[in-house]
Amino acid sequence: MEPDDAPRLPHPLHFLWAALLALGFLGLVVLILPEPYSVSPQQQDAPSKQRQQVLVLLVDSTDHVDTHGEHVHSVIRQYCGACEVRQINVHGNMSASRLQLALKEVQEIVRGMEPTTTAIINLSWGTYTYHAAMHKITRELHDLGAVLIASAGNDNTSKPFYPAAFDEVLGICSSSRYRQTKAAYSNFGPWVSLCAPGLHYVSRPLQYGGIASGTSFASPMVSGVLGQHLLDAPCATPQHGIQALLRTADPFPDEAAEMANGRLNREAAAHYLNTLYGCQAQPGIGVRTLRTLRRISSNAFLFLGLLVYAAVSIFAFPFLFAYILERFRLRADQQLDAAIQIAYAESAAYRSQRLNTLKQRVRKTGRLRHRETAELLALLHAQHLFDEPCGWCDGQQLFLAKEALLVIEQSEGEPLSVCARCGLKPEASTLSLER
């Protein structure tokens, strides 16, 4: 049974309590720190909401005589069946003023779209005359985020063809279907952005289809391909889609500037867009839980939690600190007890060697630690008990006469031997060092 004055260790549950409080503090810190979410340079300008729809606006002419618009519509459908295609019909009036009114109508449609909808405007027509008013409208449409794609013309000339030659518009020339060459009829020049096959099967509702060719049908192919790629990569911006088309185009053998960037490569563009600008993977349950906690937590709640933790830790951490200090003290006491026991149990040679080691340490440092001092006393006392020469003062002894022993009590009148260095007294129950 332990005495009442024995030191008491903190209960192990106190240590567990402190550990749990520390984990709770780390949890609160995680809630306060910003979420570790890295954004790649390609995703920094990604749309805030994922794309849900692509609207292709077709400015063209369709009536009972002119089937151009319906044929262009059918080409778009071939390459993007999921796109919504809406036609602004000019009914055969291809004058500059009527086309400008149609573009203003398109502008109103684009302004009223949802943020999750991307607009692609196909313009399979043009003129060699520059119109500042038309250029202004196309610039405003581009600023609204719409993608404008126009045919480059069918006169085999490098003369600019508007609106395809506007900087804000992708000018599309026509290439042969199975060879890496420009179609003989297609316009060309540095203002052309991309080439695509101009020969397509076209159709009209309730009528038989046929074959049509020209840059008017190369342009809707690019519009349809771009629309489908943007639907497949809902996190990519329209600019990313255009970049994918231009960077993956197959170059023509003739690398002259008038041959544009090359011929459309649908598969390479899709791979490029999905690899670099694909949506981020679905986060794990841990990240989703953390986001949920962040949403339902407020700054006041976090502050209250930290305040409660600080109040509780005032009682928890002192227990932990006292427990650690007590463990160190007990370990030191055990080492001291072991050293004293060895001093009495070992041989005279061990005691002499150990005393010599302690003597050298005193000469070197001028002091001894508490445990070494207690061991020294035990070694000297053991030498006295076993009638061994004093290992501390090299066995020098002083024989005192009976008359000189005024303080020390003698036994049976025998002369008392006292160590001249350490003051070892045979009658002493404990050993002390004279200073």
Tab-separated table of C-alpha atoms in Angstrom:
chain	number	residue	atom	x	y	z
A	1	MET	CA	0.000	0.000	0.000
A	2	GLU	CA	1.447	3.376	-0.971
A	3	PRO	CA	1.966	6.038	1.725
A	4	ASP	CA	-0.323	9.049	1.790
A	5	ASP	CA	2.443	11.448	0.856
A	6	ALA	CA	3.423	9.466	-2.275
A	7	PRO	CA	3.219	11.490	-5.490
A	8	ARG	CA	0.098	10.859	-7.495
A	9	LEU	CA	0.168	10.692	-11.281
A	10	PRO	CA	-2.592	12.254	-13.366
A	11	HIS	CA	-5.186	9.747	-14.444
A	12	PRO	CA	-4.613	8.361	-18.000
A	13	LEU	CA	-8.057	9.639	-18.963
A	14	HIS	CA	-6.765	13.154	-18.466
A	15	PHE	CA	-4.168	12.524	-21.154
A	16	LEU	CA	-6.858	11.151	-23.477
A	17	TRP	CA	-9.012	14.177	-22.758
A	18	ALA	CA	-6.186	16.507	-23.730
A	19	ALA	CA	-5.579	14.583	-26.953
A	20	LEU	CA	-9.245	14.812	-27.927
A	21	LEU	CA	-9.259	18.535	-27.254
A	22	ALA	CA	-6.194	18.944	-29.449
A	23	LEU	CA	-7.947	17.101	-32.275
A	24	GLY	CA	-10.978	19.332	-31.822
A	25	PHE	CA	-8.784	22.394	-32.099
A	26	LEU	CA	-7.274	21.100	-35.336
A	27	GLY	CA	-10.779	20.560	-36.703
A	28	LEU	CA	-11.723	24.142	-35.954
A	29	VAL	CA	-8.538	25.376	-37.597
A	30	VAL	CA	-9.386	23.356	-40.734
A	31	LEU	CA	-12.790	25.040	-40.882
A	32	ILE	CA	-11.204	28.477	-40.622
A	33	LEU	CA	-8.377	27.996	-43.102
A	34	PRO	CA	-9.172	28.460	-46.796
A	35	GLU	CA	-9.947	25.315	-48.743
A	36	PRO	CA	-6.870	23.753	-50.397
A	37	TYR	CA	-8.110	23.982	-53.961
A	38	SER	CA	-5.680	24.442	-56.771
A	39	VAL	CA	-6.750	25.871	-60.100
A	40	SER	CA	-4.740	25.112	-63.193
A	41	PRO	CA	-3.867	27.990	-65.502
A	42	GLN	CA	-6.207	26.527	-68.141
A	43	GLN	CA	-9.174	26.636	-65.724
A	44	GLN	CA	-8.645	30.132	-64.355
A	45	ASP	CA	-10.901	31.720	-66.971
A	46	ALA	CA	-13.428	28.858	-67.060
A	47	PRO	CA	-17.120	29.805	-66.855
A	48	SER	CA	-18.580	30.076	-63.361
A	49	LYS	CA	-21.427	27.726	-64.347
A	50	GLN	CA	-21.271	24.658	-66.510
A	51	ARG	CA	-22.697	24.918	-69.993
A	52	GLN	CA	-26.092	23.280	-70.456
A	53	GLN	CA	-27.038	24.358	-73.958
A	54	VAL	CA	-25.551	25.555	-77.244
A	55	LEU	CA	-27.714	27.769	-79.417
A	56	VAL	CA	-26.730	28.095	-83.086
A	57	LEU	CA	-28.248	31.213	-84.616
A	58	LEU	CA	-28.478	30.975	-88.397
A	59	VAL	CA	-28.882	34.206	-90.364
A	60	ASP	CA	-29.921	33.083	-93.824
A	61	SER	CA	-32.680	33.046	-96.405
A	62	THR	CA	-35.333	30.352	-96.808
A	63	ASP	CA	-38.593	30.418	-98.750
A	64	HIS	CA	-40.405	28.286	-101.300
A	65	VAL	CA	-37.790	29.140	-103.927
A	66	ASP	CA	-34.578	29.692	-101.964
A	67	THR	CA	-33.494	26.619	-99.978
A	68	HIS	CA	-30.051	27.875	-98.961
A	69	GLY	CA	-30.933	28.371	-95.297
A	70	GLU	CA	-32.540	24.924	-94.967
A	71	HIS	CA	-29.516	23.259	-96.491
A	72	VAL	CA	-27.168	25.092	-94.121
A	73	HIS	CA	-29.460	24.088	-91.253
A	74	SER	CA	-29.215	20.417	-92.251
A	75	VAL	CA	-25.393	20.535	-92.234
A	76	ILE	CA	-25.362	21.946	-88.705
A	77	ARG	CA	-27.707	19.168	-87.581
A	78	GLN	CA	-25.409	16.518	-89.023
A	79	TYR	CA	-22.569	17.529	-86.705
A	80	CYS	CA	-24.463	18.712	-83.633
A	81	GLY	CA	-27.769	16.968	-83.160
A	82	ALA	CA	-28.022	18.208	-79.551
A	83	CYS	CA	-27.631	21.868	-80.487
A	84	GLU	CA	-30.642	24.135	-80.692
A	85	VAL	CA	-30.693	25.737	-84.138
A	86	ARG	CA	-32.713	28.905	-84.623
A	87	GLN	CA	-32.958	30.619	-88.003
A	88	ILE	CA	-33.369	34.336	-88.568
A	89	ASN	CA	-34.909	34.340	-92.008
A	90	VAL	CA	-34.250	37.324	-94.294
A	91	HIS	CA	-36.555	35.873	-96.997
A	92	GLY	CA	-34.234	36.464	-99.908
A	93	ASN	CA	-33.397	40.067	-99.024
A	94	MET	CA	-29.602	39.955	-98.753
A	95	SER	CA	-29.071	43.721	-98.723
A	96	ALA	CA	-26.678	45.199	-96.202
A	97	SER	CA	-29.438	47.037	-94.350
A	98	ARG	CA	-31.576	43.888	-94.005
A	99	LEU	CA	-28.645	41.821	-92.827
A	100	GLN	CA	-27.785	44.462	-90.228
A	101	LEU	CA	-31.358	44.325	-88.913
A	102	ALA	CA	-31.075	40.554	-88.695
A	103	LEU	CA	-27.830	40.858	-86.748
A	104	LYS	CA	-29.484	43.299	-84.336
A	105	GLU	CA	-32.231	40.756	-83.804
A	106	VAL	CA	-29.549	38.179	-83.054
A	107	GLN	CA	-28.010	40.647	-80.621
A	108	GLU	CA	-31.254	40.876	-78.634
A	109	ILE	CA	-31.498	37.092	-78.500
A	110	VAL	CA	-27.951	36.778	-77.193
A	111	ARG	CA	-28.545	39.375	-74.501
A	112	GLY	CA	-31.564	37.475	-73.220
A	113	MET	CA	-29.855	34.090	-72.992
A	114	GLU	CA	-29.152	32.266	-69.747
A	115	PRO	CA	-25.541	32.224	-68.518
A	116	THR	CA	-25.442	28.467	-69.120
A	117	THR	CA	-26.154	28.900	-72.833
A	118	THR	CA	-23.472	29.530	-75.459
A	119	ALA	CA	-24.351	31.253	-78.734
A	120	ILE	CA	-22.754	30.364	-82.087
A	121	ILE	CA	-23.741	32.591	-85.028
A	122	ASN	CA	-23.357	31.104	-88.500
A	123	LEU	CA	-23.143	33.550	-91.417
A	124	SER	CA	-23.012	31.694	-94.746
A	125	TRP	CA	-22.978	34.840	-96.836
A	126	GLY	CA	-20.879	37.952	-97.382
A	127	THR	CA	-19.748	40.832	-99.531
A	128	TYR	CA	-16.497	42.355	-100.709
A	129	THR	CA	-17.640	45.780	-99.499
A	130	TYR	CA	-16.682	46.849	-96.003
A	131	HIS	CA	-19.590	48.168	-93.884
A	132	ALA	CA	-18.625	49.956	-90.666
A	133	ALA	CA	-22.119	49.534	-89.201
A	134	MET	CA	-22.025	45.768	-89.751
A	135	HIS	CA	-18.544	45.609	-88.247
A	136	LYS	CA	-19.791	47.450	-85.173
A	137	ILE	CA	-22.615	44.956	-84.656
A	138	THR	CA	-20.303	41.963	-85.031
A	139	ARG	CA	-17.905	43.520	-82.540
A	140	GLU	CA	-20.748	43.968	-80.028
A	141	LEU	CA	-21.838	40.361	-80.527
A	142	HIS	CA	-18.279	39.196	-79.920
A	143	ASP	CA	-18.121	41.268	-76.738
A	144	LEU	CA	-21.316	39.544	-75.548
A	145	GLY	CA	-19.506	36.193	-75.736
A	146	ALA	CA	-20.999	34.888	-78.975
A	147	VAL	CA	-18.887	32.991	-81.524
A	148	LEU	CA	-19.261	34.283	-85.090
A	149	ILE	CA	-18.421	31.912	-87.971
A	150	ALA	CA	-18.723	33.023	-91.591
A	151	SER	CA	-18.015	31.610	-95.033
A	152	ALA	CA	-14.987	32.970	-96.928
A	153	GLY	CA	-16.566	33.086	-100.399
A	154	ASN	CA	-16.338	31.019	-103.571
A	155	ASP	CA	-14.358	33.156	-106.061
A	156	ASN	CA	-10.822	31.769	-105.585
A	157	THR	CA	-9.454	35.160	-104.566
A	158	SER	CA	-7.560	36.568	-101.604
A	159	LYS	CA	-9.639	39.731	-101.548
A	160	PRO	CA	-11.218	40.199	-98.086
A	161	PHE	CA	-14.779	38.907	-97.901
A	162	TYR	CA	-16.949	40.397	-95.128
A	163	PRO	CA	-18.011	39.521	-92.449
A	164	ALA	CA	-15.517	36.601	-92.635
A	165	ALA	CA	-12.612	39.070	-92.849
A	166	PHE	CA	-13.578	40.874	-89.607
A	167	ASP	CA	-11.146	40.236	-86.757
A	168	GLU	CA	-13.978	39.112	-84.480
A	169	VAL	CA	-15.212	36.466	-86.953
A	170	LEU	CA	-13.831	33.049	-87.864
A	171	GLY	CA	-13.496	33.012	-91.645
A	172	ILE	CA	-13.953	29.476	-93.035
A	173	CYS	CA	-12.617	28.437	-96.416
A	174	SER	CA	-13.420	25.200	-98.206
A	175	SER	CA	-11.084	22.237	-98.597
A	176	SER	CA	-11.359	19.064	-100.588
A	177	ARG	CA	-13.074	16.271	-98.709
A	178	TYR	CA	-10.418	13.593	-98.960
A	179	ARG	CA	-7.220	15.508	-99.718
A	180	GLN	CA	-5.185	18.093	-97.818
A	181	THR	CA	-5.761	20.818	-100.396
A	182	LYS	CA	-7.894	23.888	-100.750
A	183	ALA	CA	-10.980	23.605	-102.915
A	184	ALA	CA	-10.410	25.196	-106.313
A	185	TYR	CA	-13.314	27.632	-105.911
A	186	SER	CA	-12.600	28.734	-102.317
A	187	ASN	CA	-11.335	32.168	-101.369
A	188	PHE	CA	-8.127	32.336	-99.363
A	189	GLY	CA	-5.897	34.832	-97.638
A	190	PRO	CA	-4.409	35.744	-94.239
A	191	TRP	CA	-7.857	36.795	-93.016
A	192	VAL	CA	-9.096	33.166	-93.310
A	193	SER	CA	-8.983	31.289	-89.996
A	194	LEU	CA	-9.689	27.652	-90.886
A	195	CYS	CA	-10.675	25.377	-93.730
A	196	ALA	CA	-13.237	22.554	-93.716
A	197	PRO	CA	-14.744	20.264	-96.330
A	198	GLY	CA	-17.326	22.161	-98.393
A	199	LEU	CA	-18.993	19.177	-100.067
A	200	HIS	CA	-21.942	17.851	-98.018
A	201	TYR	CA	-25.172	15.974	-98.291
A	202	VAL	CA	-27.974	18.463	-97.668
A	203	SER	CA	-31.683	18.014	-97.169
A	204	ARG	CA	-34.937	19.878	-96.666
A	205	PRO	CA	-38.030	18.788	-94.732
A	206	LEU	CA	-40.454	16.665	-96.784
A	207	GLN	CA	-38.114	16.669	-99.763
A	208	TYR	CA	-35.349	14.500	-101.123
A	209	GLY	CA	-31.823	15.466	-100.244
A	210	GLY	CA	-28.884	16.135	-102.503
A	211	ILE	CA	-25.248	17.196	-102.666
A	212	ALA	CA	-24.169	20.811	-102.230
A	213	SER	CA	-20.741	22.372	-102.109
A	214	GLY	CA	-19.220	25.734	-101.253
A	215	THR	CA	-17.845	27.676	-98.314
A	216	SER	CA	-21.490	28.241	-97.295
A	217	PHE	CA	-21.527	24.584	-96.191
A	218	ALA	CA	-17.980	24.495	-94.776
A	219	SER	CA	-18.976	27.200	-92.310
A	220	PRO	CA	-21.979	25.317	-90.787
A	221	MET	CA	-19.828	22.209	-90.455
A	222	VAL	CA	-17.406	24.163	-88.249
A	223	SER	CA	-20.362	25.631	-86.317
A	224	GLY	CA	-21.801	22.178	-85.679
A	225	VAL	CA	-18.461	20.646	-84.712
A	226	LEU	CA	-17.684	23.497	-82.316
A	227	GLY	CA	-21.152	23.268	-80.772
A	228	GLN	CA	-20.819	19.539	-80.152
A	229	HIS	CA	-17.338	19.930	-78.651
A	230	LEU	CA	-18.576	22.632	-76.271
A	231	LEU	CA	-21.447	20.399	-75.167
A	232	ASP	CA	-19.014	17.549	-74.532
A	233	ALA	CA	-16.755	19.871	-72.487
A	234	PRO	CA	-19.266	21.974	-70.503
A	235	CYS	CA	-16.549	23.658	-68.421
A	236	ALA	CA	-14.628	25.011	-71.428
A	237	THR	CA	-15.245	28.536	-72.647
A	238	PRO	CA	-16.068	29.325	-76.291
A	239	GLN	CA	-12.577	30.793	-76.635
A	240	HIS	CA	-11.143	27.446	-75.541
A	241	GLY	CA	-13.198	25.734	-78.221
A	242	ILE	CA	-11.925	28.078	-80.927
A	243	GLN	CA	-8.389	27.576	-79.691
A	244	ALA	CA	-8.829	23.801	-79.911
A	245	LEU	CA	-10.028	24.016	-83.531
A	246	LEU	CA	-7.175	26.249	-84.646
A	247	ARG	CA	-4.320	24.514	-82.813
A	248	THR	CA	-5.242	21.004	-83.920
A	249	ALA	CA	-5.901	21.794	-87.573
A	250	ASP	CA	-3.983	19.703	-90.072
A	251	PRO	CA	-1.591	21.995	-91.969
A	252	PHE	CA	-1.669	22.090	-95.734
A	253	PRO	CA	1.420	20.993	-97.660
A	254	ASP	CA	1.747	24.574	-98.802
A	255	GLU	CA	2.478	26.527	-95.607
A	256	ALA	CA	1.875	29.915	-97.150
A	257	ALA	CA	-0.056	32.423	-95.071
A	258	GLU	CA	-3.009	32.447	-97.504
A	259	MET	CA	-3.757	28.806	-96.637
A	260	ALA	CA	-5.049	29.696	-93.138
A	261	ASN	CA	-4.255	27.518	-90.105
A	262	GLY	CA	-5.048	24.285	-91.858
A	263	ARG	CA	-7.861	21.801	-92.325
A	264	LEU	CA	-10.350	20.994	-89.559
A	265	ASN	CA	-9.502	17.901	-87.473
A	266	ARG	CA	-12.583	16.996	-85.426
A	267	GLU	CA	-11.085	14.171	-83.362
A	268	ALA	CA	-7.917	16.043	-82.424
A	269	ALA	CA	-9.889	19.131	-81.425
A	270	ALA	CA	-12.188	17.062	-79.190
A	271	HIS	CA	-9.232	15.381	-77.491
A	272	TYR	CA	-7.448	18.708	-77.004
A	273	LEU	CA	-10.496	20.377	-75.483
A	274	ASN	CA	-11.411	17.553	-73.106
A	275	THR	CA	-7.834	17.019	-71.985
A	276	LEU	CA	-6.952	20.607	-71.169
A	277	TYR	CA	-10.319	22.093	-70.288
A	278	GLY	CA	-12.369	19.173	-69.051
A	279	CYS	CA	-14.443	19.613	-65.917
A	280	GLN	CA	-12.828	18.901	-62.577
A	281	ALA	CA	-13.400	15.406	-61.197
A	282	GLN	CA	-16.146	14.879	-58.632
A	283	PRO	CA	-14.651	15.604	-55.184
A	284	GLY	CA	-14.537	12.875	-52.566
A	285	ILE	CA	-16.855	12.560	-49.604
A	286	GLY	CA	-14.337	14.247	-47.320
A	287	VAL	CA	-14.149	17.364	-49.473
A	288	ARG	CA	-17.929	17.445	-49.893
A	289	THR	CA	-18.410	17.143	-46.138
A	290	LEU	CA	-15.930	19.940	-45.530
A	291	ARG	CA	-17.729	22.180	-48.020
A	292	THR	CA	-21.047	21.417	-46.340
A	293	LEU	CA	-19.624	22.320	-42.942
A	294	ARG	CA	-18.296	25.552	-44.348
A	295	ARG	CA	-21.702	26.466	-45.735
A	296	ILE	CA	-23.637	25.808	-42.530
A	297	SER	CA	-21.012	27.351	-40.248
A	298	SER	CA	-20.759	31.035	-39.528
A	299	ASN	CA	-17.958	33.150	-38.153
A	300	ALA	CA	-19.819	33.565	-34.869
A	301	PHE	CA	-20.103	29.788	-34.451
A	302	LEU	CA	-16.404	29.287	-35.113
A	303	PHE	CA	-15.484	32.029	-32.660
A	304	LEU	CA	-17.692	30.459	-29.997
A	305	GLY	CA	-16.100	27.059	-30.590
A	306	LEU	CA	-12.602	28.492	-30.184
A	307	LEU	CA	-13.665	30.290	-27.026
A	308	VAL	CA	-15.052	27.096	-25.488
A	309	TYR	CA	-11.925	25.202	-26.477
A	310	ALA	CA	-9.680	27.828	-24.865
A	311	ALA	CA	-11.670	27.643	-21.624
A	312	VAL	CA	-11.533	23.852	-21.458
A	313	SER	CA	-7.856	23.643	-22.405
A	314	ILE	CA	-6.962	25.685	-19.297
A	315	PHE	CA	-7.759	22.557	-17.274
A	316	ALA	CA	-6.666	19.920	-19.778
A	317	PHE	CA	-3.137	20.978	-20.678
A	318	PRO	CA	-1.873	21.434	-17.078
A	319	PHE	CA	-2.812	17.800	-16.436
A	320	LEU	CA	-0.869	16.737	-19.493
A	321	PHE	CA	2.150	18.853	-18.561
A	322	ALA	CA	2.161	17.535	-14.958
A	323	TYR	CA	1.868	13.967	-16.206
A	324	ILE	CA	4.947	14.376	-18.444
A	325	LEU	CA	7.009	15.996	-15.681
A	326	GLU	CA	6.070	13.274	-13.187
A	327	ARG	CA	7.066	10.567	-15.642
A	328	PHE	CA	10.496	12.129	-16.047
A	329	ARG	CA	10.916	12.422	-12.238
A	330	LEU	CA	9.980	8.798	-11.651
A	331	ARG	CA	12.397	7.672	-14.317
A	332	ALA	CA	15.226	9.650	-12.696
A	333	ASP	CA	14.406	8.145	-9.269
A	334	GLN	CA	14.474	4.641	-10.743
A	335	GLN	CA	17.871	5.265	-12.298
A	336	LEU	CA	19.164	6.614	-8.963
A	337	ASP	CA	17.903	3.588	-7.009
A	338	ALA	CA	19.496	1.255	-9.539
A	339	ALA	CA	22.861	3.058	-9.252
A	340	ILE	CA	22.812	2.850	-5.429
A	341	GLN	CA	21.918	-0.860	-5.478
A	342	ILE	CA	24.738	-1.587	-7.935
A	343	ALA	CA	27.190	0.306	-5.683
A	344	TYR	CA	26.519	-2.126	-2.832
A	345	ALA	CA	26.100	-5.273	-4.922
A	346	GLU	CA	29.089	-5.051	-7.237
A	347	SER	CA	32.716	-5.925	-6.488
A	348	ALA	CA	35.418	-3.786	-4.929
A	349	ALA	CA	37.036	-3.387	-8.348
A	350	TYR	CA	33.793	-1.930	-9.755
A	351	ARG	CA	33.507	0.543	-6.868
A	352	SER	CA	37.107	1.606	-7.297
A	353	GLN	CA	36.692	2.028	-11.060
A	354	ARG	CA	33.437	3.948	-10.662
A	355	LEU	CA	34.930	6.265	-8.055
A	356	ASN	CA	37.840	6.923	-10.379
A	357	THR	CA	35.389	7.854	-13.167
A	358	LEU	CA	33.542	10.265	-10.873
A	359	LYS	CA	36.830	11.745	-9.710
A	360	GLN	CA	37.873	12.465	-13.300
A	361	ARG	CA	34.521	14.129	-13.997
A	362	VAL	CA	34.919	16.406	-10.983
A	363	ARG	CA	38.407	17.387	-12.152
A	364	LYS	CA	37.078	18.128	-15.638
A	365	THR	CA	33.815	19.926	-14.867
A	366	GLY	CA	34.219	20.898	-11.224
A	367	ARG	CA	30.820	19.537	-10.256
A	368	LEU	CA	28.655	16.427	-10.104
A	369	ARG	CA	25.002	15.965	-10.918
A	370	HIS	CA	22.517	15.067	-8.212
A	371	ARG	CA	22.355	11.398	-9.212
A	372	GLU	CA	26.160	11.137	-9.376
A	373	THR	CA	26.526	12.752	-5.961
A	374	ALA	CA	24.131	10.221	-4.429
A	375	GLU	CA	26.004	7.391	-6.169
A	376	LEU	CA	29.319	8.719	-4.792
A	377	LEU	CA	27.986	8.669	-1.270
A	378	ALA	CA	26.736	5.099	-1.746
A	379	LEU	CA	30.087	3.946	-3.126
A	380	LEU	CA	32.016	5.463	-0.202
A	381	HIS	CA	29.631	3.996	2.322
A	382	ALA	CA	29.906	0.558	0.659
A	383	GLN	CA	33.717	0.737	0.870
A	384	HIS	CA	33.421	1.515	4.561
A	385	LEU	CA	31.084	-1.389	5.160
A	386	PHE	CA	33.396	-3.823	3.375
A	387	ASP	CA	36.584	-2.415	4.975
A	388	GLU	CA	37.968	-1.268	1.636
A	389	PRO	CA	40.456	1.565	1.190
A	390	CYS	CA	38.827	4.906	0.349
A	391	GLY	CA	38.670	5.191	-3.402
A	392	TRP	CA	37.991	8.907	-3.267
A	393	CYS	CA	41.120	9.999	-1.394
A	394	ASP	CA	43.408	7.130	-2.373
A	395	GLY	CA	43.096	5.351	1.009
A	396	GLN	CA	44.678	8.083	3.159
A	397	GLN	CA	43.513	7.759	6.787
A	398	LEU	CA	44.070	9.794	9.927
A	399	PHE	CA	44.221	8.002	13.303
A	400	LEU	CA	42.871	10.315	16.000
A	401	ALA	CA	43.813	9.919	19.655
A	402	LYS	CA	41.140	9.295	22.197
A	403	GLU	CA	41.715	12.709	23.790
A	404	ALA	CA	41.118	14.525	20.507
A	405	LEU	CA	37.726	13.006	19.892
A	406	LEU	CA	35.612	15.550	21.675
A	407	VAL	CA	32.585	15.344	19.414
A	408	ILE	CA	32.712	11.834	17.976
A	409	GLU	CA	31.483	9.106	20.294
A	410	GLN	CA	34.006	6.172	20.589
A	411	SER	CA	33.231	2.471	20.787
A	412	GLU	CA	35.057	0.206	23.358
A	413	GLY	CA	37.976	2.640	23.612
A	414	GLU	CA	39.465	1.575	20.289
A	415	PRO	CA	41.144	4.223	18.178
A	416	LEU	CA	38.849	5.782	15.561
A	417	SER	CA	39.998	5.994	11.941
A	418	VAL	CA	38.792	9.013	10.022
A	419	CYS	CA	39.461	9.637	6.288
A	420	ALA	CA	41.547	12.721	5.883
A	421	ARG	CA	39.791	13.666	2.574
A	422	CYS	CA	36.194	12.558	2.780
A	423	GLY	CA	35.678	12.448	6.547
A	424	LEU	CA	34.394	8.864	6.625
A	425	LYS	CA	33.305	8.027	10.173
A	426	PRO	CA	32.695	4.339	11.026
A	427	GLU	CA	29.924	5.079	13.489
A	428	ALA	CA	27.937	7.240	11.078
A	429	SER	CA	24.757	5.683	9.804
A	430	THR	CA	24.860	7.995	6.808
A	431	LEU	CA	27.768	9.383	4.865
A	432	SER	CA	28.487	13.044	4.293
A	433	LEU	CA	31.198	14.864	2.421
A	434	GLU	CA	33.152	17.577	4.118
A	435	ARG	CA	33.451	20.709	2.034
